[in-house]
Coordinates of C-alpha atoms in Angstrom, one line a residue:
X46 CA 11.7 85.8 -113.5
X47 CA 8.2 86.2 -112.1
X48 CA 7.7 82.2 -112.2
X49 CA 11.2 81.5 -110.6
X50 CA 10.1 83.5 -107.8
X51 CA 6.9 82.2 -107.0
X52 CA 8.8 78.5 -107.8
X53 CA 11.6 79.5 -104.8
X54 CA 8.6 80.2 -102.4
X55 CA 6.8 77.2 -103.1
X56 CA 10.1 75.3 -102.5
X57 CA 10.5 77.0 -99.5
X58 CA 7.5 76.2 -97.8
X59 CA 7.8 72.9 -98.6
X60 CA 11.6 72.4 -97.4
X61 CA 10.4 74.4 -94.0
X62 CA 7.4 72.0 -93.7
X63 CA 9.6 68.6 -94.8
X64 CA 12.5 69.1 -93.2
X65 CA 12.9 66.6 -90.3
X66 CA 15.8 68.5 -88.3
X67 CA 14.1 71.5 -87.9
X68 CA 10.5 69.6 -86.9
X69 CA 12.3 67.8 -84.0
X70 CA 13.9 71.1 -82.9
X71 CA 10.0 73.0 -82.9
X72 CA 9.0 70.0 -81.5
X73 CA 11.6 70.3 -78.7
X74 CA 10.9 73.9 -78.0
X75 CA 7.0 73.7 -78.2
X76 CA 7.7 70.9 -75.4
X77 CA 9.9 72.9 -73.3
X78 CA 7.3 76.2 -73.2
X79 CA 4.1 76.3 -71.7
X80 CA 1.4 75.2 -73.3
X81 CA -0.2 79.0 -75.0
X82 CA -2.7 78.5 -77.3
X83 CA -0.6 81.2 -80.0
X84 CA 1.9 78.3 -80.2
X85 CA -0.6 75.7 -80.8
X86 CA -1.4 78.1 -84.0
X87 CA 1.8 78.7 -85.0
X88 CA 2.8 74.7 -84.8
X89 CA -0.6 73.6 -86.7
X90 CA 0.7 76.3 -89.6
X91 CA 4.3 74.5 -90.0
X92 CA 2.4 71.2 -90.4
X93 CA 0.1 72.5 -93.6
X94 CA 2.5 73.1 -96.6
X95 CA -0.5 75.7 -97.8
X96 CA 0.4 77.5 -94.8
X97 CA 3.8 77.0 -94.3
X98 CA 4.1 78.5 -98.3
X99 CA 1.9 81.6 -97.3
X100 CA 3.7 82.6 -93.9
X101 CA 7.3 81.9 -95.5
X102 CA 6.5 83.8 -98.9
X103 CA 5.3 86.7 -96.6
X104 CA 8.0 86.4 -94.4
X105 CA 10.7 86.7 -97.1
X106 CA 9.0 89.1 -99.8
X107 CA 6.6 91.2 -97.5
X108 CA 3.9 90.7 -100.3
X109 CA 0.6 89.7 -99.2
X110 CA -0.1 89.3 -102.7
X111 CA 2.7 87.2 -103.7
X112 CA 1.8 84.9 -100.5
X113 CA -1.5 84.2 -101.4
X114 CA -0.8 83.6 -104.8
X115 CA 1.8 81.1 -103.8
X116 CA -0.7 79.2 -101.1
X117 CA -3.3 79.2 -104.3
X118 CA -0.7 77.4 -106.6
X119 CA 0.1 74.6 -103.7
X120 CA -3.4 74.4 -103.0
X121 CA -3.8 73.6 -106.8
X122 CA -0.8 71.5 -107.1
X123 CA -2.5 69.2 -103.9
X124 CA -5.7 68.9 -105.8
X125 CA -4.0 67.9 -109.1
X126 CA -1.7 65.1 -106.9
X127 CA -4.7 63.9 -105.3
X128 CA -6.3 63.2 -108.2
X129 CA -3.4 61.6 -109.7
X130 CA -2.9 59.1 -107.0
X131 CA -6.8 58.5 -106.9
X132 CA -6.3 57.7 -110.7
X133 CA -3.3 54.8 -109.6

């Protein structure tokens, strides 16, 4: 049950940070606001899928713990893809 979990948060992070609809909507709402440097933060965080995974997994569970751990297993699964394609 444990790996489901941390399996749903990673898939969540990644959907958030993928998903084309909802990058041209941030897109047309960081437009529309004045430029604040707090938005250009929270922006550059939906374009990392590390980060993305960490700030959704905290916003869902409210675990610290459980977000880092899911940011450590992306940041794992991008080394292991990098070196696969590197490999091609």
């Amino acid at each position: 049950l444990i790996i489901m979990e941390y399996v749903f948060l990673i898939a969540l992070g990644w959907f958030i940070q993928e998903f084309e609809p909802f990058k041209y909507i941030a897109e047309w709402v960081y437009d529309r606001i004045k430029p604040r440097p707090i938005l250009e933060y929270i922006f550059g965080s939906l374009e990392c899928w590390q980060c993305c995974t960490f700030w959704s997994a905290l916003a869902v569970t409210w675990s610290f713990e459980k977000a880092v751990i899911s940011s450590f297993i992306v940041f794992g699964l991008q080394i292991l893809h990098e070196g696969w394609m590197r490999r091609k």
